[in-house]
Tab-separated table of C-alpha atoms in Angstrom:
chain	number	residue	atom	x	y	z
A	1363	LYS	CA	151.795	137.836	43.038
A	1364	VAL	CA	155.108	135.999	43.259
A	1365	ALA	CA	155.937	137.094	39.703
A	1366	ALA	CA	155.006	140.725	40.397
A	1367	LEU	CA	157.105	140.829	43.564
A	1368	LYS	CA	160.032	139.223	41.724
A	1369	ALA	CA	159.739	141.839	38.983
A	1370	LEU	CA	159.910	144.580	41.610
A	1371	GLU	CA	162.996	142.992	43.123
A	1372	ILE	CA	164.632	143.336	39.742
A	1373	ASP	CA	163.308	146.834	39.036
A	1374	ASP	CA	161.261	148.727	41.615
A	1375	ALA	CA	160.525	151.390	39.006
A	1376	LEU	CA	158.513	148.992	36.839
A	1377	ALA	CA	155.047	150.542	36.721
A	1378	GLU	CA	153.338	147.426	35.336
A	1379	ALA	CA	154.480	145.300	38.277
A	1380	HIS	CA	153.118	147.790	40.814
A	1381	ILE	CA	149.822	147.924	38.930
A	1382	SER	CA	149.535	144.127	38.745
A	1383	LEU	CA	150.285	143.843	42.446
A	1384	ALA	CA	147.645	146.488	43.206
A	1385	ALA	CA	145.051	144.517	41.247
A	1386	ILE	CA	145.896	141.342	43.175
A	1387	ARG	CA	145.580	143.195	46.470
A	1388	THR	CA	142.200	144.595	45.388
A	1389	PHE	CA	140.436	141.645	43.793
A	1390	TYR	CA	141.930	138.688	45.672
A	1391	GLU	CA	143.323	139.944	48.979
A	1392	TRP	CA	140.919	142.834	49.716
A	1393	ASP	CA	143.907	144.764	51.028
A	1394	TRP	CA	142.587	148.210	50.204
A	1395	LEU	CA	145.345	150.334	51.752
A	1396	ASP	CA	148.265	148.501	50.167
A	1397	ALA	CA	146.390	148.335	46.861
A	1398	GLU	CA	146.022	152.089	46.843
A	1399	ARG	CA	149.683	152.541	47.645
A	1400	ASP	CA	150.661	150.321	44.703
A	1401	PHE	CA	148.221	152.004	42.303
A	1402	LYS	CA	149.592	155.413	43.221
A	1403	ARG	CA	153.159	154.190	42.815
A	1404	GLY	CA	152.352	152.697	39.406
A	1405	LEU	CA	150.613	155.857	38.231
A	1406	LYS	CA	153.484	158.001	39.432
A	1407	LEU	CA	155.807	155.912	37.292
A	1408	ASN	CA	153.430	155.867	34.309
A	1409	SER	CA	150.572	158.352	34.457
A	1410	GLN	CA	149.417	157.257	30.986
A	1411	SER	CA	148.732	153.648	31.982
A	1412	VAL	CA	145.185	152.859	30.887
A	1413	LYS	CA	145.149	149.668	32.925
A	1414	ALA	CA	146.203	151.502	36.071
A	1415	HIS	CA	143.462	154.116	35.776
A	1416	HIS	CA	140.902	151.418	34.920
A	1417	TRP	CA	141.735	149.055	37.770
A	1418	TYR	CA	142.245	151.886	40.251
A	1419	ALA	CA	138.744	153.086	39.343
A	1420	CYS	CA	137.396	149.620	40.186
A	1421	SER	CA	139.203	149.614	43.528
A	1422	LEU	CA	137.959	153.070	44.502
A	1423	THR	CA	134.394	152.456	43.366
A	1424	SER	CA	134.173	149.140	45.220
A	1425	GLN	CA	134.933	151.058	48.420
A	1426	GLY	CA	132.153	153.542	47.726
A	1427	ARG	CA	134.588	156.302	46.754
A	1428	PHE	CA	132.485	157.181	43.737
A	1429	ALA	CA	133.827	160.626	42.835
A	1430	GLU	CA	137.429	159.382	42.812
A	1431	GLY	CA	136.467	156.216	40.985
A	1432	PHE	CA	134.579	158.132	38.317
A	1433	ARG	CA	137.528	160.438	37.759
A	1434	GLU	CA	139.791	157.435	37.185
A	1435	ILE	CA	137.442	155.548	34.842
A	1436	LYS	CA	136.862	158.700	32.795
A	1437	ARG	CA	140.633	159.200	32.546
A	1438	ALA	CA	140.974	155.624	31.288
A	1439	GLN	CA	138.235	156.337	28.744
A	1440	GLU	CA	140.032	159.489	27.579
A	1441	LEU	CA	143.247	157.521	27.084
A	1442	GLU	CA	141.552	154.637	25.271
A	1443	PRO	CA	138.168	155.841	23.971
A	1444	LEU	CA	137.527	152.736	21.859
A	1445	SER	CA	137.987	150.239	24.687
A	1446	LEU	CA	134.769	148.258	25.011
A	1447	ILE	CA	135.352	147.136	28.574
A	1448	ILE	CA	136.231	150.633	29.775
A	1449	ASN	CA	133.159	152.111	28.096
A	1450	ARG	CA	131.053	149.374	29.661
A	1451	ASP	CA	132.591	150.092	33.061
A	1452	VAL	CA	131.614	153.749	32.797
A	1453	GLY	CA	128.064	152.377	32.577
A	1454	ARG	CA	128.705	150.074	35.523
A	1455	HIS	CA	129.802	153.069	37.574
A	1456	TYR	CA	126.460	154.767	36.880
A	1457	TYR	CA	124.714	151.535	37.861
A	1458	PHE	CA	126.460	151.455	41.236
A	1459	LEU	CA	125.428	155.089	41.721
A	1460	ARG	CA	121.798	154.008	41.137
A	1461	GLN	CA	121.712	156.248	38.047
A	1462	TYR	CA	120.076	153.548	35.957
A	1463	ASP	CA	119.058	155.660	32.953
A	1464	ARG	CA	122.655	156.795	32.536
A	1465	ALA	CA	123.898	153.237	32.953
A	1466	VAL	CA	121.556	152.047	30.214
A	1467	ALA	CA	122.538	154.892	27.893
A	1468	GLN	CA	126.253	154.209	28.361
A	1469	CYS	CA	125.890	150.468	27.785
A	1470	ARG	CA	123.844	151.228	24.666
A	1471	ARG	CA	126.642	153.471	23.396
A	1472	THR	CA	129.077	150.642	24.000
A	1473	LEU	CA	126.891	148.270	21.975
A	1474	GLU	CA	126.827	150.792	19.136
A	1475	MET	CA	130.593	150.304	18.985
A	1476	GLU	CA	130.264	146.499	19.005
A	1477	PRO	CA	126.783	144.929	19.052
A	1478	ASN	CA	128.170	141.493	19.978
A	1479	PHE	CA	129.958	142.653	23.123
A	1480	PHE	CA	128.032	140.486	25.557
A	1481	LEU	CA	129.422	142.161	28.679
A	1482	ALA	CA	127.497	145.321	27.795
A	1483	HIS	CA	124.281	143.312	27.539
A	1484	PHE	CA	125.284	141.789	30.888
A	1485	TYR	CA	125.165	145.152	32.690
A	1486	LEU	CA	122.138	146.438	30.854
A	1487	ALA	CA	120.156	143.660	32.515
A	1488	PRO	CA	120.584	144.608	36.196
A	1489	ALA	CA	120.034	148.279	35.329
A	1490	TYR	CA	116.682	147.313	33.809
A	1491	GLU	CA	115.930	144.951	36.688
A	1492	GLN	CA	116.426	147.677	39.278
A	1493	GLN	CA	113.802	149.712	37.431
A	1494	GLY	CA	111.340	146.831	37.465
A	1495	MET	CA	111.774	146.293	33.712
A	1496	TYR	CA	112.062	142.521	34.010
A	1497	GLU	CA	111.153	141.657	30.426
A	1498	GLU	CA	113.848	143.990	29.094
A	1499	ALA	CA	116.369	142.542	31.554
A	1500	SER	CA	115.511	139.008	30.469
A	1501	LYS	CA	115.946	139.884	26.784
A	1502	GLU	CA	119.377	141.379	27.394
A	1503	LEU	CA	120.501	138.339	29.346
A	1504	GLN	CA	119.197	135.936	26.721
A	1505	GLN	CA	121.290	137.831	24.192
A	1506	ALA	CA	124.329	137.765	26.482
A	1507	ILE	CA	123.924	134.015	26.971
A	1508	ILE	CA	123.881	133.407	23.221
A	1509	LEU	CA	126.848	135.694	22.522
A	1510	SER	CA	128.930	134.255	25.387
A	1511	GLY	CA	128.371	130.622	24.452
A	1512	ARG	CA	126.136	130.128	27.495
A	1513	SER	CA	128.617	131.420	30.035
A	1514	ALA	CA	127.639	130.415	33.571
A	1515	ALA	CA	127.953	134.050	34.678
A	1516	MET	CA	125.331	135.100	32.144
A	1517	VAL	CA	123.048	132.196	32.996
A	1518	VAL	CA	123.111	132.905	36.731
A	1519	LEU	CA	122.123	136.531	36.317
A	1520	LEU	CA	119.173	135.352	34.236
A	1521	GLY	CA	118.271	133.026	37.101
A	1522	HIS	CA	118.384	135.966	39.477
A	1523	ALA	CA	116.180	138.012	37.142
A	1524	PHE	CA	113.681	135.136	36.970
A	1525	ALA	CA	113.625	134.973	40.768
A	1526	VAL	CA	113.077	138.700	41.255
A	1527	ALA	CA	110.321	138.683	38.643
A	1528	GLY	CA	108.512	135.912	40.553
A	1529	ARG	CA	109.330	133.184	38.034
A	1530	ARG	CA	110.415	130.793	40.772
A	1531	ASP	CA	110.362	127.538	38.786
A	1532	GLU	CA	112.626	129.013	36.108
A	1533	ALA	CA	115.004	130.348	38.750
A	1534	LEU	CA	115.165	126.919	40.394
A	1535	ALA	CA	115.857	125.374	36.985
A	1536	VAL	CA	118.914	127.620	36.684
A	1537	LEU	CA	120.074	126.475	40.118
A	1538	LYS	CA	119.736	122.881	38.923
A	1539	GLU	CA	121.760	123.697	35.809
A	1540	LEU	CA	124.509	125.183	37.983
A	1541	ASP	CA	124.574	122.020	40.112
A	1542	GLU	CA	124.981	119.886	36.992
A	1543	ARG	CA	127.684	122.145	35.572
A	1544	ALA	CA	129.563	122.016	38.880
A	1545	LYS	CA	130.099	118.293	38.296
A	1546	GLN	CA	132.167	119.100	35.205
A	1547	GLU	CA	133.613	122.559	35.827
A	1548	TYR	CA	134.239	125.128	38.522
A	1549	VAL	CA	131.114	127.111	39.329
A	1550	PRO	CA	131.647	129.960	41.830
A	1551	ALA	CA	129.595	129.735	45.012
A	1552	PHE	CA	128.681	133.385	44.461
A	1553	TYR	CA	126.410	132.358	41.591
A	1554	SER	CA	124.122	130.315	43.829
A	1555	ALA	CA	124.070	133.150	46.363
A	1556	LEU	CA	122.711	135.496	43.699
A	1557	ILE	CA	119.806	133.241	42.823
A	1558	TYR	CA	118.860	132.604	46.447
A	1559	LEU	CA	119.047	136.349	46.982
A	1560	GLY	CA	116.565	136.824	44.150
A	1561	LEU	CA	114.311	134.193	45.714
A	1562	ASP	CA	114.466	136.146	48.997
A	1563	ASP	CA	115.910	133.108	50.777
A	1564	LYS	CA	118.347	135.039	52.951
A	1565	ASP	CA	119.621	132.070	54.942
A	1566	GLN	CA	120.668	130.205	51.788
A	1567	ALA	CA	122.031	133.420	50.297
A	1568	PHE	CA	124.307	133.895	53.298
A	1569	THR	CA	125.327	130.232	53.268
A	1570	TRP	CA	126.581	130.633	49.703
A	1571	LEU	CA	128.087	134.074	50.347
A	1572	GLU	CA	130.159	132.487	53.108
A	1573	ARG	CA	131.373	129.874	50.655
A	1574	ALA	CA	132.182	132.672	48.209
A	1575	TYR	CA	134.166	134.364	50.972
A	1576	GLU	CA	136.114	131.161	51.585
A	1577	GLU	CA	136.819	130.972	47.831
A	1578	ARG	CA	138.080	134.587	47.854
A	1579	SER	CA	135.548	135.337	45.145
A	1580	THR	CA	136.407	138.437	43.141
A	1581	TYR	CA	132.693	139.192	42.828
A	1582	LEU	CA	132.563	140.082	46.502
A	1583	VAL	CA	134.515	143.294	45.936
A	1584	TRP	CA	131.239	144.901	44.786
A	1585	LEU	CA	129.335	143.952	47.931
A	1586	LYS	CA	129.350	147.473	49.345
A	1587	VAL	CA	128.018	149.201	46.232
A	1588	ASP	CA	125.959	146.758	44.159
A	1589	PRO	CA	122.188	147.411	44.394
A	1590	LEU	CA	121.605	143.666	44.150
A	1591	PHE	CA	122.569	143.402	47.821
A	1592	ASP	CA	120.429	146.228	49.154
A	1593	GLY	CA	117.954	143.739	50.617
A	1594	LEU	CA	120.673	142.268	52.858
A	1595	ARG	CA	122.230	145.450	54.214
A	1596	ALA	CA	120.134	145.590	57.391
A	1597	ASP	CA	121.168	142.046	58.332
A	1598	ALA	CA	123.944	141.682	60.931
A	1599	ARG	CA	125.460	138.859	58.866
A	1600	PHE	CA	125.999	141.255	55.990
A	1601	THR	CA	127.640	143.806	58.264
A	1602	ASP	CA	129.946	141.101	59.575
A	1603	LEU	CA	130.879	139.993	56.074
A	1604	MET	CA	131.650	143.577	55.090
A	1605	ARG	CA	133.788	143.954	58.227
A	1606	ARG	CA	135.814	140.844	57.433
A	1607	MET	CA	136.451	142.135	53.928
A	1608	GLY	CA	137.583	145.490	55.253
A	1609	LEU	CA	134.761	147.268	53.422
A	1610	ALA	CA	132.897	148.407	56.524
A	1611	TYR	CA	135.631	150.922	57.239
A	1612	THR	CA	136.338	152.345	53.776
């Protein structure tokens, strides 16, 4: 943020600095109004910026502004049709809309471009899970784990899938793995929250979500739209968390 602000001191017409600042405001500060201002300023200066359209789409979608977000992610895709992450994020947009068949189809198209792109496998899994296709979700996550070199993010989503499918012992084994990994490396608190959510242990889920909030976890930006959290939405603690993030009013 310091670097972006310094760049703007030197040249306020530098689109990339406005776009970087907007991303910081979105993913780390949850400052939705100022983020939008900076995205719009960056796009005015460079309407062909793929990164600006992509990240602006994420910001809009996270606030539940789906039509605007979809327009931006599709514009990014038009500008850079071979981008794997943008193609995957088109699928993620469908997932947040609860259009799971479309999400699966888009992630499959992304994997046709690059079969080893583990982040596409990563979003195929929750789309399958939401349809009750737990075996398919597990297979996708196993593949993502292999391709990512056993990334903790991939492992935790498998733990969540185990929990939702009623495979409690396997889910608890993933929690134990996360505890061991945390002794050697940073493991986001959000990961434990996901597994406890799958186990339907709401008190523990909220305990770890609070820790994720304290960590300014970037994963929390999807709280308003991710189907994974639908089981918590009626809880006053969830409403309070959304309020503190500024998402209850967007």
